PDB file of C-alpha atoms in Angstrom:
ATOM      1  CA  UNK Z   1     -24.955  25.621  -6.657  1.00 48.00           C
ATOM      2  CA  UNK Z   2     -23.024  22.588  -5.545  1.00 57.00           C
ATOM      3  CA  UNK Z   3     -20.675  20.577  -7.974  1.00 67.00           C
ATOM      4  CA  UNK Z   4     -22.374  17.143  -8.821  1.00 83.00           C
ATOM      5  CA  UNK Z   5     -19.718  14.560  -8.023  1.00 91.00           C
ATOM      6  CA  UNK Z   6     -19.790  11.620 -10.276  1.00 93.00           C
ATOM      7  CA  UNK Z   7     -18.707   8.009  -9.567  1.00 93.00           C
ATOM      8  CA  UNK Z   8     -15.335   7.422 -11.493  1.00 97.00           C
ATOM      9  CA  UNK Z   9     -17.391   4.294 -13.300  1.00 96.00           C
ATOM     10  CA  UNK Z  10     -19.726   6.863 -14.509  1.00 95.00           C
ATOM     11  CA  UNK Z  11     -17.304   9.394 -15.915  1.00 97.00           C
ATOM     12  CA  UNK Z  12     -15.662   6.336 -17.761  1.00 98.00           C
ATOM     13  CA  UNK Z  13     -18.596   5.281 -19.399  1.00 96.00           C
ATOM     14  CA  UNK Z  14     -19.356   8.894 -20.286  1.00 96.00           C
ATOM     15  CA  UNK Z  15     -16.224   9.576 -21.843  1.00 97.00           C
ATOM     16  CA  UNK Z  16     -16.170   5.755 -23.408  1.00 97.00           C
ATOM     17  CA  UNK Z  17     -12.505   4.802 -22.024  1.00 98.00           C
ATOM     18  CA  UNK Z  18     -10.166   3.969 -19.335  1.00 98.00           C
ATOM     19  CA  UNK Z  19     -10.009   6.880 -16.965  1.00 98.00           C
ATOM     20  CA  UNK Z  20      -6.978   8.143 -14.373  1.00 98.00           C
ATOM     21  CA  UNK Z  21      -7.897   8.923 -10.773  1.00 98.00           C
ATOM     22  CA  UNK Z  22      -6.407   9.072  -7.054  1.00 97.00           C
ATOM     23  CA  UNK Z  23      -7.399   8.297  -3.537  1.00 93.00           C
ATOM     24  CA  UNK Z  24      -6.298   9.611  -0.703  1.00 89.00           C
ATOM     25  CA  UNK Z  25      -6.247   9.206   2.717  1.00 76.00           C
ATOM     26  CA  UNK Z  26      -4.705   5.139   2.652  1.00 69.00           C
ATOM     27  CA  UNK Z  27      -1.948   4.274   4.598  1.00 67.00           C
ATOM     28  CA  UNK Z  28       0.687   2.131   3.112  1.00 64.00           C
ATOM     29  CA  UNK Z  29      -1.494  -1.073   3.508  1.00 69.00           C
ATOM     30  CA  UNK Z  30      -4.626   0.323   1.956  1.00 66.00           C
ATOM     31  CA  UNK Z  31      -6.244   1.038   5.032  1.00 69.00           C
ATOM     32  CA  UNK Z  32      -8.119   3.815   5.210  1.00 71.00           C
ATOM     33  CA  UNK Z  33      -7.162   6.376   8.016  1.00 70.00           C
ATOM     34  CA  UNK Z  34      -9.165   8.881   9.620  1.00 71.00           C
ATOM     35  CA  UNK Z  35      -8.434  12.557   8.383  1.00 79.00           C
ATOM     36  CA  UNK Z  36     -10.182  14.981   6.469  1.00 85.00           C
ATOM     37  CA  UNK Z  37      -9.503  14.543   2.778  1.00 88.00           C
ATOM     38  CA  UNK Z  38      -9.388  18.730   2.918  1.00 89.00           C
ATOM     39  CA  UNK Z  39      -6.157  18.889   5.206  1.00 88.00           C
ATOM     40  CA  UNK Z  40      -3.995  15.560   3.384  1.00 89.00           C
ATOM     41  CA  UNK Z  41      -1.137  17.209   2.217  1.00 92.00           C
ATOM     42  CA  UNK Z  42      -0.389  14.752  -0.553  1.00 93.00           C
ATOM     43  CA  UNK Z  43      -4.363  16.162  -2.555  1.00 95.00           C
ATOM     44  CA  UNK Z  44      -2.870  19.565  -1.957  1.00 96.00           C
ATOM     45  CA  UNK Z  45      -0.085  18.830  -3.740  1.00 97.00           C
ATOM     46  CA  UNK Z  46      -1.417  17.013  -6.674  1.00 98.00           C
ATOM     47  CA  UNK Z  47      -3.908  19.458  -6.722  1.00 98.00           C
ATOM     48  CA  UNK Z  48      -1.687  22.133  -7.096  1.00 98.00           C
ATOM     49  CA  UNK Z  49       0.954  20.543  -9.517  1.00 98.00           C
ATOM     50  CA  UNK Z  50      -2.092  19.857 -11.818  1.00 98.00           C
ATOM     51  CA  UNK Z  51      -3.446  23.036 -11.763  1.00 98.00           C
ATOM     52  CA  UNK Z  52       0.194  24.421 -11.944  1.00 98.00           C
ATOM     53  CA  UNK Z  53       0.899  22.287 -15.270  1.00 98.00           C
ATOM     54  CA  UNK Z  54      -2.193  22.646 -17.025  1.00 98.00           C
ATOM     55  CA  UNK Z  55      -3.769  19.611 -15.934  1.00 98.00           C
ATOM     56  CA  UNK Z  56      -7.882  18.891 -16.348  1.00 98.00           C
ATOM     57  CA  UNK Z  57      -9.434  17.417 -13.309  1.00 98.00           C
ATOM     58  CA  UNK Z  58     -12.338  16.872 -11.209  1.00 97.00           C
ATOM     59  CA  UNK Z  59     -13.943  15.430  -8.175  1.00 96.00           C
ATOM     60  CA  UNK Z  60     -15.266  12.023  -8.477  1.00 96.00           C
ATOM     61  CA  UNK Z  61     -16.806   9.192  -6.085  1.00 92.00           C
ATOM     62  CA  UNK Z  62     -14.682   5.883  -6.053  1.00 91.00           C
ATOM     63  CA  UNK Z  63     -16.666   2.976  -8.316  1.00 89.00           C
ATOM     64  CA  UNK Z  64     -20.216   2.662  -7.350  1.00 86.00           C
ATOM     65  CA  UNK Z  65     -21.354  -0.287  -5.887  1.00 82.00           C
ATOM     66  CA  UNK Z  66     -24.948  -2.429  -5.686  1.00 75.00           C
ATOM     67  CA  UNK Z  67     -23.939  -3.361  -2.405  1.00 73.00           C
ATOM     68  CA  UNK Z  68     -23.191  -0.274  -0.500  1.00 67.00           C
ATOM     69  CA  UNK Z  69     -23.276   3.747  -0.223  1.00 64.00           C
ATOM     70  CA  UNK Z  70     -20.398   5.785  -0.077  1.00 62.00           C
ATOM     71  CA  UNK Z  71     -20.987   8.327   3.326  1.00 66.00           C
ATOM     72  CA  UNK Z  72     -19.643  11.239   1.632  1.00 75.00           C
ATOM     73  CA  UNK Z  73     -17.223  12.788  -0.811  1.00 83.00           C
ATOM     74  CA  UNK Z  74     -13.637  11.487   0.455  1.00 87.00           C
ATOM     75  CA  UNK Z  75     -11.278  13.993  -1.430  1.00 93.00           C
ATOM     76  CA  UNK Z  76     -10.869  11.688  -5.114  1.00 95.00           C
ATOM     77  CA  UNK Z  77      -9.945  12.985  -8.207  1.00 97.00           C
ATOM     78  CA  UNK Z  78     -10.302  12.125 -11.770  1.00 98.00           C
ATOM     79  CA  UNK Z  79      -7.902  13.283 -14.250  1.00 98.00           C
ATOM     80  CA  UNK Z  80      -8.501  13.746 -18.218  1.00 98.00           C
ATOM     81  CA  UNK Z  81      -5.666  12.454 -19.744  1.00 98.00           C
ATOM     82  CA  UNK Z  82      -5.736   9.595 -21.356  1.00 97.00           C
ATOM     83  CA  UNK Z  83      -3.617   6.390 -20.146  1.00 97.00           C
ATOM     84  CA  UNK Z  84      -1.457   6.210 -22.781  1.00 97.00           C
ATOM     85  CA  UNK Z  85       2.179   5.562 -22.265  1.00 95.00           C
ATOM     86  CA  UNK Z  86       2.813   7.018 -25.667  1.00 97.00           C
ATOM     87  CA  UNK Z  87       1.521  10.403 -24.669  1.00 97.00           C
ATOM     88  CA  UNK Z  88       3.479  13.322 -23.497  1.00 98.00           C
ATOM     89  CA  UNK Z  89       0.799  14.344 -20.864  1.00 98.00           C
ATOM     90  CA  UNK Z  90       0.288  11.080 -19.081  1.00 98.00           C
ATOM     91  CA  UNK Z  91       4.168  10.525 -18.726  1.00 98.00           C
ATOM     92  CA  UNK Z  92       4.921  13.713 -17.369  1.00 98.00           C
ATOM     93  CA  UNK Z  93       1.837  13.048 -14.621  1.00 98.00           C
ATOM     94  CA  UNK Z  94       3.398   9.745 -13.982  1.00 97.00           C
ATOM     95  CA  UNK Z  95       6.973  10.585 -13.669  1.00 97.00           C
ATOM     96  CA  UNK Z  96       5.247  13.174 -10.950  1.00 98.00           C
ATOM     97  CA  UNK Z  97       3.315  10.596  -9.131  1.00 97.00           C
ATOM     98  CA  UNK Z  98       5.884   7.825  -9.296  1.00 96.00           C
ATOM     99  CA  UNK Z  99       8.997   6.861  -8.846  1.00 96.00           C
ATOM    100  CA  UNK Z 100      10.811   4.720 -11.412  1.00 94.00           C
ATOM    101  CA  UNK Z 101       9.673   1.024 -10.599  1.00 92.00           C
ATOM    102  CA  UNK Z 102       6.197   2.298  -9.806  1.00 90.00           C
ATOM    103  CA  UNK Z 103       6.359   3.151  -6.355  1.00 92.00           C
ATOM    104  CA  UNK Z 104       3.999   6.210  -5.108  1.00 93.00           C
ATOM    105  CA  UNK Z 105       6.174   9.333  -4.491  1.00 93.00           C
ATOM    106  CA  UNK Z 106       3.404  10.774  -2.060  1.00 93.00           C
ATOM    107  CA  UNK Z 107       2.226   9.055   1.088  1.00 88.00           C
ATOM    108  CA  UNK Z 108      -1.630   8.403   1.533  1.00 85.00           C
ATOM    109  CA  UNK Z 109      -2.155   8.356  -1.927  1.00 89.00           C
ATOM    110  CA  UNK Z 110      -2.666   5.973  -4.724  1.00 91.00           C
ATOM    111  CA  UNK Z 111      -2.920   6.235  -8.793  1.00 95.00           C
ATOM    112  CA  UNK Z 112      -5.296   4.225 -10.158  1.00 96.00           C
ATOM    113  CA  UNK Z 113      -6.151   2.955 -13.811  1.00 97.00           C
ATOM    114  CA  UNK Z 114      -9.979   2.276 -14.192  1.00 97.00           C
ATOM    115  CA  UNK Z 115     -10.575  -0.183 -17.523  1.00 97.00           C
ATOM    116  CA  UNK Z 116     -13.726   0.557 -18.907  1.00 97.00           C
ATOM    117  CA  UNK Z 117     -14.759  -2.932 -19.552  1.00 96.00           C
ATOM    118  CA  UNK Z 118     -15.150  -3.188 -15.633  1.00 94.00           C
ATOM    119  CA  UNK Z 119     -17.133   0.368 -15.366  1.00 93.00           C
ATOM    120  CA  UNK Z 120     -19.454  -1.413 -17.850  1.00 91.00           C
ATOM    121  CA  UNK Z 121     -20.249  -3.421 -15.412  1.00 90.00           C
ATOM    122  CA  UNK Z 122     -22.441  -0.626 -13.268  1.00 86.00           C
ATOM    123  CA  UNK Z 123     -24.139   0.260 -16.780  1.00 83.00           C
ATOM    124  CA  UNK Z 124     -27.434   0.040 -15.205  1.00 78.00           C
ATOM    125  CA  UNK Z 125     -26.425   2.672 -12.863  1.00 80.00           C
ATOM    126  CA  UNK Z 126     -26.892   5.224 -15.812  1.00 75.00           C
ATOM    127  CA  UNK Z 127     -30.709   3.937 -16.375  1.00 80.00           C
ATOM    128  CA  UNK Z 128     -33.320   6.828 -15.174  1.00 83.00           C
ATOM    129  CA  UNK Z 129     -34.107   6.660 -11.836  1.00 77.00           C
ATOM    130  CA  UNK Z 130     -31.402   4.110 -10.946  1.00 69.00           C
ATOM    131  CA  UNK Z 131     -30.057   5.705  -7.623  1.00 63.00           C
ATOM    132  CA  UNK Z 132     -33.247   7.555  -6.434  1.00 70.00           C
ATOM    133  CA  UNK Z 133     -34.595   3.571  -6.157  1.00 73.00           C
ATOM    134  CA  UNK Z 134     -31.065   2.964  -4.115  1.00 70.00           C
ATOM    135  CA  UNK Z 135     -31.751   5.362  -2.261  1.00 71.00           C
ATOM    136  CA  UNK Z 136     -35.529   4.543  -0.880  1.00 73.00           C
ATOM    137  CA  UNK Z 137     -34.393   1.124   0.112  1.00 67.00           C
ATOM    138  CA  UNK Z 138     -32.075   2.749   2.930  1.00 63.00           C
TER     139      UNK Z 138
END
């Protein structure tokens, strides 16, 4: 049975806090460039230094929008820990991601912070029926 991939706004507002997740597949401007998230080197990576270090994660979908559909899955990934610079966890997965100063250490790749207060904002995505609607009117 297929994995049900959850927007990153969702998983927030199921787990009631600010969540961690990465993109892939953006250059250094934020464009997005045209490979499959399966072959970026940079997910491999991650993925493997979280699995490697005991890491919870998941697919996700980038923050849902009103006024468009994502095509497809493009390689994102939410991770458990909490953002909290006091904890052990989140410091070790930020020394990995970036350098000191903030600076990515992987290309095509960025670390994200989503506050919850904005994933409130797509709160009546979570009513019944919400995205079957969506999806009739394309």
């Amino acid at each position: 049975m297929p994995q049900l991939i959850e927007h990153i706004d969702a998983i927030a507002r199921k787990v009631g806090r600010d969540v961690l997740y990465l993109t892939f597949l953006d250059d250094p401007a934020g464009v997005r460039v045209q490979e499959r998230w399966d072959e970026n080197p940079s997910r491999k990576e991650v993925v493997a230094w979280l699995d490697a270090n005991g890491y919870e994660w998941r697919q996700c979908g980038e923050m849902a929008s009103d006024k468009w559909m994502v095509e497809g899955y493009r390689g994102s990934i939410y991770i458990a820990t909490p953002f909290d610079r006091n904890n052990g966890a989140y410091i070790k997965l930020e020394q990995y991601l970036e350098h000191p100063g903030g600076a990515l250490r992987l290309p095509k790749m960025r670390f994200w912070v989503l506050q919850l207060s904005l994933a409130m904002r797509n709160a009546h995505h979570d009513e019944p029926g919400y995205w079957e609607r969506r999806a009739e009117s394309f």
